XYZ file of C-alpha atoms in Angstrom:
343
model
C -0.020 0.126 -0.370
C 2.788 2.548 1.126
C 4.684 1.228 -2.621
C 1.457 2.395 -4.646
C 0.971 5.606 -2.342
C 4.421 6.574 -3.261
C 4.114 5.787 -7.271
C 0.714 7.450 -6.980
C 2.514 10.442 -4.966
C 5.730 10.500 -7.662
C 3.382 10.537 -10.755
C 0.533 13.423 -9.673
C 3.939 15.548 -8.814
C 5.823 14.649 -12.158
C 2.632 14.951 -13.907
C 1.921 18.648 -12.117
C 5.566 19.521 -12.102
C 5.784 18.608 -16.434
C 2.274 20.690 -16.891
C 4.312 23.473 -15.158
C 6.693 23.035 -17.552
C 4.245 22.353 -20.469
C 2.105 25.995 -19.329
C 5.485 28.024 -19.248
C 6.906 26.744 -22.546
C 4.009 26.295 -24.856
C 1.901 29.496 -22.932
C -0.775 27.609 -22.031
C -2.502 29.818 -19.703
C -0.899 32.952 -19.799
C -1.951 36.322 -19.503
C -1.195 38.768 -22.364
C 0.822 41.792 -21.466
C 3.532 43.233 -23.789
C 6.782 43.901 -22.904
C 10.212 44.940 -24.400
C 13.554 42.644 -24.465
C 17.082 44.121 -25.344
C 18.887 42.143 -25.936
C 23.303 42.331 -25.550
C 25.466 41.594 -27.623
C 27.649 39.632 -25.034
C 24.535 38.183 -23.637
C 24.203 34.817 -23.405
C 20.893 32.039 -23.680
C 21.093 32.006 -19.514
C 21.798 35.955 -19.810
C 18.102 36.285 -21.688
C 16.547 34.220 -19.448
C 17.268 36.137 -16.797
C 15.412 38.729 -18.439
C 12.798 36.484 -19.793
C 12.373 35.114 -15.696
C 12.267 39.096 -14.529
C 9.902 40.521 -17.341
C 7.424 39.038 -16.437
C 7.136 36.635 -19.704
C 8.681 32.458 -17.942
C 8.634 31.226 -15.238
C 11.637 28.654 -14.925
C 14.194 30.617 -16.630
C 16.836 27.477 -16.439
C 13.973 24.722 -18.562
C 14.250 28.542 -21.114
C 17.846 27.609 -20.899
C 17.934 24.306 -21.374
C 16.063 24.757 -23.859
C 17.555 26.947 -26.036
C 21.011 24.537 -25.382
C 18.315 21.991 -27.470
C 16.825 24.766 -30.139
C 20.190 25.923 -30.225
C 18.719 29.773 -29.463
C 22.669 31.090 -29.125
C 23.130 31.100 -32.666
C 19.319 31.937 -33.813
C 19.307 35.206 -31.228
C 20.003 38.134 -32.221
C 21.611 42.134 -29.865
C 18.849 44.420 -30.286
C 16.000 45.720 -28.385
C 11.645 43.510 -28.762
C 8.658 43.648 -28.705
C 7.759 40.794 -27.072
C 4.131 38.847 -25.870
C 3.662 36.807 -22.902
C 1.722 34.255 -24.795
C 4.755 33.828 -27.148
C 5.849 29.865 -26.732
C 9.230 29.731 -25.770
C 10.184 28.770 -29.728
C 7.776 31.642 -30.982
C 9.878 33.939 -28.130
C 13.272 32.469 -30.373
C 12.324 33.760 -33.162
C 11.044 36.811 -32.132
C 14.742 38.182 -30.813
C 16.576 37.971 -34.577
C 16.760 41.503 -36.286
C 15.388 39.679 -39.435
C 12.433 39.780 -37.180
C 9.135 42.499 -37.085
C 9.620 42.350 -32.850
C 12.314 44.852 -33.375
C 11.830 47.697 -31.659
C 11.425 50.755 -33.481
C 12.224 54.952 -33.102
C 11.117 57.593 -35.777
C 14.714 60.171 -35.738
C 15.077 63.098 -37.614
C 18.340 64.875 -38.479
C 17.397 68.851 -38.709
C 19.231 70.809 -41.535
C 22.825 72.472 -40.359
C 22.701 69.520 -37.673
C 26.796 69.254 -37.284
C 28.086 65.273 -36.813
C 28.308 65.586 -33.788
C 24.728 66.909 -32.942
C 23.889 63.797 -34.994
C 25.571 61.039 -33.626
C 23.821 62.619 -29.930
C 20.233 63.134 -31.937
C 20.902 59.194 -32.401
C 21.653 58.326 -29.251
C 19.388 59.840 -27.523
C 16.987 57.569 -29.496
C 18.578 54.648 -27.553
C 19.566 54.261 -31.689
C 23.166 52.907 -30.208
C 25.537 54.574 -27.782
C 27.231 58.203 -28.657
C 30.141 55.816 -28.361
C 29.831 53.556 -30.871
C 28.589 55.718 -33.271
C 31.136 58.273 -33.191
C 33.368 55.573 -34.082
C 31.870 53.704 -37.106
C 32.101 57.455 -38.502
C 35.110 58.345 -38.295
C 37.033 55.306 -39.986
C 34.785 52.310 -41.041
C 35.300 51.202 -44.647
C 31.920 52.519 -46.671
C 31.918 52.106 -49.763
C 30.505 54.732 -51.856
C 32.592 56.502 -54.695
C 32.871 59.683 -52.292
C 34.192 58.306 -49.741
C 37.344 57.941 -50.908
C 38.839 61.518 -51.026
C 37.476 61.636 -46.644
C 40.144 61.345 -44.253
C 39.135 59.513 -41.899
C 39.340 61.115 -38.719
C 35.992 62.404 -36.392
C 35.397 64.672 -38.804
C 35.653 62.255 -41.955
C 31.276 61.839 -42.090
C 30.510 65.898 -41.578
C 28.921 67.111 -44.306
C 27.534 63.490 -45.506
C 24.503 62.172 -42.559
C 22.092 63.263 -44.906
C 19.669 66.072 -43.175
C 15.898 63.412 -42.891
C 13.558 61.466 -40.392
C 14.185 58.250 -40.470
C 13.440 55.168 -39.484
C 15.879 53.007 -36.962
C 15.704 49.395 -35.063
C 16.901 50.659 -30.887
C 19.947 48.679 -30.305
C 20.695 48.858 -34.366
C 23.802 48.157 -35.397
C 26.112 51.319 -35.437
C 27.388 50.917 -39.429
C 24.276 49.145 -40.129
C 22.997 53.203 -38.428
C 25.290 54.674 -40.180
C 24.806 54.266 -42.897
C 21.370 54.392 -43.982
C 22.483 57.646 -43.628
C 24.695 57.601 -46.477
C 22.172 55.340 -48.668
C 19.765 58.530 -48.092
C 23.201 61.368 -49.173
C 24.288 58.792 -51.841
C 20.828 58.801 -53.468
C 19.589 62.459 -52.484
C 23.400 63.997 -54.290
C 22.482 62.871 -57.739
C 24.516 62.239 -60.902
C 23.729 65.765 -62.384
C 24.851 67.573 -58.554
C 27.865 65.637 -59.557
C 28.402 66.241 -62.749
C 27.937 69.688 -62.283
C 29.738 70.000 -59.111
C 32.390 68.823 -61.917
C 31.525 71.156 -64.674
C 32.191 74.539 -61.644
C 35.821 72.653 -61.368
C 34.526 71.706 -57.524
C 35.424 68.121 -56.187
C 31.897 66.241 -53.935
C 32.865 67.182 -50.619
C 34.370 71.083 -51.514
C 31.363 71.109 -52.482
C 29.139 70.381 -49.942
C 32.062 72.492 -47.618
C 30.649 75.725 -49.578
C 26.638 73.887 -48.935
C 26.606 73.732 -46.133
C 28.742 77.123 -44.997
C 25.311 78.491 -46.955
C 22.784 76.161 -44.502
C 24.476 77.439 -41.671
C 25.303 81.776 -42.786
C 21.570 81.356 -44.732
C 18.219 83.462 -42.527
C 15.141 82.049 -41.803
C 13.235 83.996 -43.110
C 13.523 83.747 -46.987
C 16.501 81.372 -46.839
C 16.145 80.025 -50.386
C 16.807 83.603 -52.191
C 18.978 83.542 -49.760
C 21.309 80.895 -49.882
C 21.500 81.538 -53.535
C 22.553 84.982 -53.303
C 25.218 83.378 -50.461
C 26.093 80.978 -52.539
C 26.960 83.908 -55.292
C 28.652 85.372 -52.679
C 31.074 81.849 -51.800
C 32.016 81.544 -55.172
C 32.203 85.193 -56.553
C 36.102 85.449 -53.827
C 36.753 81.818 -54.548
C 37.575 83.216 -57.840
C 38.308 87.061 -56.581
C 42.766 87.386 -55.752
C 40.819 91.290 -54.660
C 39.313 89.771 -52.061
C 40.503 85.480 -50.864
C 39.374 84.813 -47.702
C 35.781 84.018 -47.468
C 35.448 85.760 -43.627
C 32.902 83.711 -42.487
C 31.960 83.377 -39.382
C 30.139 80.386 -39.572
C 33.524 78.623 -39.679
C 34.673 80.182 -36.530
C 31.708 79.150 -34.227
C 32.178 75.505 -35.996
C 35.219 75.385 -33.581
C 34.796 77.678 -30.907
C 34.218 75.005 -27.831
C 30.760 76.980 -27.534
C 28.771 78.710 -29.689
C 29.093 82.658 -29.228
C 26.788 85.075 -29.668
C 28.776 87.477 -31.081
C 32.281 86.900 -31.828
C 35.117 88.918 -31.259
C 37.824 89.445 -32.028
C 40.094 87.781 -30.737
C 37.735 84.890 -31.753
C 38.595 86.068 -35.308
C 42.732 85.386 -34.550
C 41.538 81.381 -33.675
C 44.248 78.865 -34.949
C 42.064 77.502 -37.036
C 42.887 76.306 -40.646
C 38.771 76.519 -40.605
C 39.268 79.836 -40.058
C 38.687 81.934 -43.171
C 39.859 84.861 -41.355
C 43.442 83.525 -41.459
C 42.766 81.036 -44.215
C 42.256 81.760 -48.219
C 39.410 79.618 -49.640
C 38.039 76.660 -48.592
C 37.746 75.388 -44.795
C 39.101 71.793 -44.966
C 35.731 69.831 -45.083
C 32.294 70.988 -44.819
C 30.765 72.700 -40.953
C 27.706 70.297 -40.503
C 25.152 68.808 -43.056
C 23.837 70.704 -45.126
C 20.112 70.044 -46.376
C 19.226 69.328 -50.563
C 18.249 73.410 -50.913
C 21.963 74.487 -50.060
C 23.457 71.874 -51.964
C 21.325 73.101 -55.016
C 22.184 76.813 -54.009
C 26.040 75.413 -53.931
C 25.943 75.071 -56.773
C 23.504 76.974 -59.034
C 25.216 80.568 -57.138
C 22.675 83.371 -58.037
C 24.565 85.709 -60.741
C 25.547 88.585 -58.692
C 28.053 90.666 -58.421
C 28.389 90.640 -54.220
C 31.587 90.431 -52.830
C 29.717 90.782 -49.541
C 26.057 90.369 -47.255
C 25.306 91.765 -43.765
C 23.094 90.737 -41.457
C 19.916 93.005 -40.663
C 17.950 94.180 -37.825
C 14.964 92.246 -40.027
C 17.036 88.993 -39.968
C 17.789 88.767 -43.160
C 20.817 89.459 -45.382
C 21.997 92.799 -47.467
C 24.101 92.289 -50.090
C 26.820 94.671 -51.390
C 28.896 94.729 -54.145
C 31.653 96.408 -52.379
C 33.782 97.396 -48.446
C 31.677 100.686 -48.602
C 28.430 99.586 -49.050
C 29.527 96.369 -46.636
C 29.706 98.916 -43.284
C 26.821 100.824 -44.214
C 24.683 98.442 -43.765
C 26.534 97.689 -41.133
C 26.308 100.765 -39.610
C 23.076 100.647 -40.670
C 22.218 97.582 -37.884
C 24.001 98.549 -35.021
C 21.054 95.433 -33.303
C 22.663 93.611 -35.062
C 26.780 94.508 -34.945
C 27.784 95.931 -31.922
C 31.619 97.121 -31.638
C 33.906 93.776 -31.028
C 35.659 92.878 -27.433
């Protein structure tokens, strides 16, 4: 009788235990709840099991680990963030945590015109695309196979100007190479063959046109921006082809190398030692100073036909253009709200 009762007891226990395991593995009676799980590059199946248990998606971490060994989950689960549900069985959970699945968490990120490379990286990092450090590393030295990257030297400013302003959809914790690659791919599409041919016709490289476009982007006023872009472009092109005004003398290039942007530059700022200082050095700076949008690029390629060599910001927020230094000084004198004495 005792033996019989023991057998019955063990059978009941095993049946109950088997049911609990089956219920957890197959999600037979679970309530439906949504969860987000983030799998890092270094996470093992054991780590993933712990995260699933902590979230409340599964009850038995050890069982998921055992299933993972049998199902070869280590090779199937990819790093990333995923939107999963508690009614998923173990196999569905593993399938959901793959970089090809439809359960990956996504985020929309807008890169505005005129953002610098560093601002773009910070925006992507703040939105959870990846860490700023990982994104910087890719921007500085990853070898993307585009023709326009062939002339670029490795370093922190290498992709300045090429992170095309637009709204993008990224995976949360997307690989840095893939994330930056989306911006470069967009630039490669938007900078068309006809644009490349026009740059060659003007005698400039892609990088030089982007540099001109970045100056236009930073200098053009928000009000009547498109009309101003073409005129500012004409001033830049006129100076680049001039012997009388070989220096561009653009404040935005000084702001680019200062630790923090200033409301008004001082005379000392104009003497800062940098190849980007267009008050000290002739011609274009070494590269773009921001990521220009399509309109600024078009303006760089198709400047207005003018005889202007100067422009100055007026009190109403737009620019007035001048042919010589005397006219330019008169504009400055007439707008004291903008031009205080440099200190």
